[in-house]
Each structure stands twice: as C-alpha cells, then as structure tokens.
Coordinates of C-alpha atoms in Angstrom, one line a residue:
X1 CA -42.4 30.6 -5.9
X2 CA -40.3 30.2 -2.7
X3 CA -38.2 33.2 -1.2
X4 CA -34.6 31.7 0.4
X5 CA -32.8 33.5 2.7
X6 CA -29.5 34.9 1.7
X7 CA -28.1 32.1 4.2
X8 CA -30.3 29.0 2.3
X9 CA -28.5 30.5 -1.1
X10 CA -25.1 31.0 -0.3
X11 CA -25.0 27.4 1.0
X12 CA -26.5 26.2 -2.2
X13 CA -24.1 27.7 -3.9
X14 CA -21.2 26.8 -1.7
X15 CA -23.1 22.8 -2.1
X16 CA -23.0 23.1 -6.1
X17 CA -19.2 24.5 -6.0
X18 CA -17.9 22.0 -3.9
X19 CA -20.3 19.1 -6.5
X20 CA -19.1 20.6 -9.0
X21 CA -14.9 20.5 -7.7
X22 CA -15.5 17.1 -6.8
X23 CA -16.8 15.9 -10.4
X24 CA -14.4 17.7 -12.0
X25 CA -11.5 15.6 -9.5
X26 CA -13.1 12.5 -10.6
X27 CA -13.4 13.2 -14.6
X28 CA -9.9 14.6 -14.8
X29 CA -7.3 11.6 -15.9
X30 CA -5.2 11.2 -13.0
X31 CA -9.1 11.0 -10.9
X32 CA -10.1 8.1 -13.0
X33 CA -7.0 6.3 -12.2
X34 CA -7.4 6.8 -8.8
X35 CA -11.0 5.4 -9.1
X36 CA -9.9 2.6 -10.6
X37 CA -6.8 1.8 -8.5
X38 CA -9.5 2.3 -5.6
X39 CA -12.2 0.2 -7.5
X40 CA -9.4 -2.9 -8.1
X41 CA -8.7 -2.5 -4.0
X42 CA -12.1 -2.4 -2.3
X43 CA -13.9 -4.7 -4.5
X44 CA -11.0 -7.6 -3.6
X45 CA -12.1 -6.2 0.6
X46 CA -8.6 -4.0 0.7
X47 CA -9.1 -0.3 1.7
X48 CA -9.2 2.2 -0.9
X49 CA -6.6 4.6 -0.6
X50 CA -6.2 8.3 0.0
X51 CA -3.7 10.4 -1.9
X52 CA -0.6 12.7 -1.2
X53 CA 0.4 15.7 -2.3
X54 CA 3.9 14.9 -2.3
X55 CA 3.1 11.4 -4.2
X56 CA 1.1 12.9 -6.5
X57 CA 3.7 15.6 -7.4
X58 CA 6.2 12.9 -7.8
X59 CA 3.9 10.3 -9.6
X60 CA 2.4 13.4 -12.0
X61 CA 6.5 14.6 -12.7
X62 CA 7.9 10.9 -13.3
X63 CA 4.5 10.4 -15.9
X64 CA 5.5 13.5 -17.9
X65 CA 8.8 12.4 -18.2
X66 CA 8.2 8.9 -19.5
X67 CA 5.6 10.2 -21.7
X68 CA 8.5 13.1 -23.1
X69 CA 10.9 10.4 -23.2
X70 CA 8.9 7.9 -24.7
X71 CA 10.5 5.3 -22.5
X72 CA 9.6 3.4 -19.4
X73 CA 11.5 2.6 -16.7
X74 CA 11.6 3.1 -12.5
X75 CA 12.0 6.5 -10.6
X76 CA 14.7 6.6 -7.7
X77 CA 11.7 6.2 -5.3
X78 CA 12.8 8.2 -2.1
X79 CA 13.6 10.8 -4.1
X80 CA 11.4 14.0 -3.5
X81 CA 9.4 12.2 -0.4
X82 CA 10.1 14.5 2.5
X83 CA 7.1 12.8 4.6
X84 CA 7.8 10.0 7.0
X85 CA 7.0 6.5 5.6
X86 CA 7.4 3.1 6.5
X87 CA 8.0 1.9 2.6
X88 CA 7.5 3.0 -0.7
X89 CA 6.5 1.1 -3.8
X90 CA 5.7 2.4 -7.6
X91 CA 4.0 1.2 -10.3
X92 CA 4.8 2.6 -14.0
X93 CA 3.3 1.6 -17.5
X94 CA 1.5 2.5 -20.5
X95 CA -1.1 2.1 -23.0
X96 CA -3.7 3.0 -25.1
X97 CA -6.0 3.9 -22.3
X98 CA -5.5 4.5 -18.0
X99 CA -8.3 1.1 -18.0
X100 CA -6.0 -0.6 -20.2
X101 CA -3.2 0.3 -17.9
X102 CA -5.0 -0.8 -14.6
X103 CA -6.2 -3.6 -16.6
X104 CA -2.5 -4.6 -17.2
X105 CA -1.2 -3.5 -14.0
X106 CA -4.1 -6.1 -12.6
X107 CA -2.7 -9.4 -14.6
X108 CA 1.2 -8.7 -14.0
X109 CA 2.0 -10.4 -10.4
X110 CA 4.6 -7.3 -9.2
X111 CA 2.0 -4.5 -9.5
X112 CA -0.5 -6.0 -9.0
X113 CA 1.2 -7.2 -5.5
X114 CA 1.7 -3.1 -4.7
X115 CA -2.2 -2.1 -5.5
X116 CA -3.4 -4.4 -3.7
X117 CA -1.2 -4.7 -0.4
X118 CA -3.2 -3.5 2.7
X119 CA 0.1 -1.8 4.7
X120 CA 0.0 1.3 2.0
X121 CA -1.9 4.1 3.1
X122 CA -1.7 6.9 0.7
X123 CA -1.1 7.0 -3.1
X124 CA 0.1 9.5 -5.8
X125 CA -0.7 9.3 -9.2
X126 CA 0.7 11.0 -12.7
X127 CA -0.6 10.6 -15.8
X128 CA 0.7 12.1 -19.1
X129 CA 0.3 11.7 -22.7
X130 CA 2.5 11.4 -25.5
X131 CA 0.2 11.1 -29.1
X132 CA -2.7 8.1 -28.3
X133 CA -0.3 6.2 -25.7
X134 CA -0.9 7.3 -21.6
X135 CA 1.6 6.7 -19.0
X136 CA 0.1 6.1 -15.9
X137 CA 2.8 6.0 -12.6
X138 CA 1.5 5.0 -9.2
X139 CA 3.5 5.7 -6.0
X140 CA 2.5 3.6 -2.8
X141 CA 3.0 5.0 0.5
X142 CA 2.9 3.4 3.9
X143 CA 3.0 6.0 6.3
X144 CA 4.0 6.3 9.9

C-alpha cells in the first residue's frame, strides 16, 4: 500500500480530468473531423492546424443549417468573423460518414486546395446530422 499526499492526489485527479476532457474532444464528431483534416495536412508535411472559437461557432451554425435544410451550398464567409484575418476559405459537404466527407473533400481539387494550403492558421469546424447523412463545414483562417 502506498500513502499519497493530499498534493500527489489532487494532481492525479486534476491529470485524469484533463485525459479524460481531452478524449472526450477527440471522440466527439466535430474532434474527429478535426483529426482527420489535421491527419490529411501533416502526413502531406503541411502543419496541422489549431481551431477558433469564432470559426468553430460559425462552421458548427452553417452545419446545422444545411443539415435542417437538407441542402448544400456556401455561407457569406466574413460574416460573423470579428477576428483579424488575412483570408478566409470554407469547405462544405456531406455524406454518409465525416471519413467519407474528408475522403471526398481529399479527391475534389477546390477543397482539397483549402485543407491543404500552408498560409491558414486556424480552423473551425461544424458538423450536424440530418437522419444517416452528416454535414461537415470547414472554415480556413489565415490570421494576422
């Protein structure tokens, strides 16, 4: 049996909170988009990218829509981003899965030209269901 110290627990604790935050970022939908938009970046040498509250509002917003709407077309992109960018680019689509998605968004020329250019810096993501088809939206920040 070994005896911790109040200190030694609370950290442990504070360690297993933060793991257990962390997971539940990455198994959520919108994290396993992000892991695979990230995974489709760095494994072509591009930096993975870091994401933005304001994006992700925007991204998560402009998803639920398409998916109520059962439709898909473009959001007014500025709209809603107060933060100070450079450019802006967006990425919306849908399928029976978020891989299928990426996987599409990966063999189309035009999105596949906005996940993998190296000037954005920052990402939001929405994703939102409508029966067994997923809208995914991606907004692409390059910030100053």
């Amino acid at each position: 049996m070994t005896l911790r110290t109040p200190r030694v627990v609370r950290a442990g604790l504070v360690a297993l909170a933060l793991a257990a935050v962390l997971s539940s970022c990455y198994s959520s939908p919108r994290g396993e988009a992000l892991r695979l938009l990230n995974q489709d970046r760095t494994s072509r040498g591009v930096p993975a990218l870091g994401s933005h509250s304001q994006l992700d509002a925007k991204a998560q917003a402009w998803a639920e829509r398409l998916a109520r709407e059962n439709r898909l077309y473009h959001s007014n992109l500025s709209s809603g981003i107060t933060a100070c960018w450079r450019s802006l680019g967006e990425n919306v689509g849908y399928g029976s899965s978020i891989a299928q998605v990426q996987e599409a968004y990966m063999n189309s020329p035009g999105h596949r030209a906005n996940i993998l250019n190296a000037k954005f810096d920052r990402v939001g993501i929405g994703v939102a269901y409508n029966g067994s088809r997923v809208y995914t939206v991606q907004v692409f920040m390059d910030s100053c």
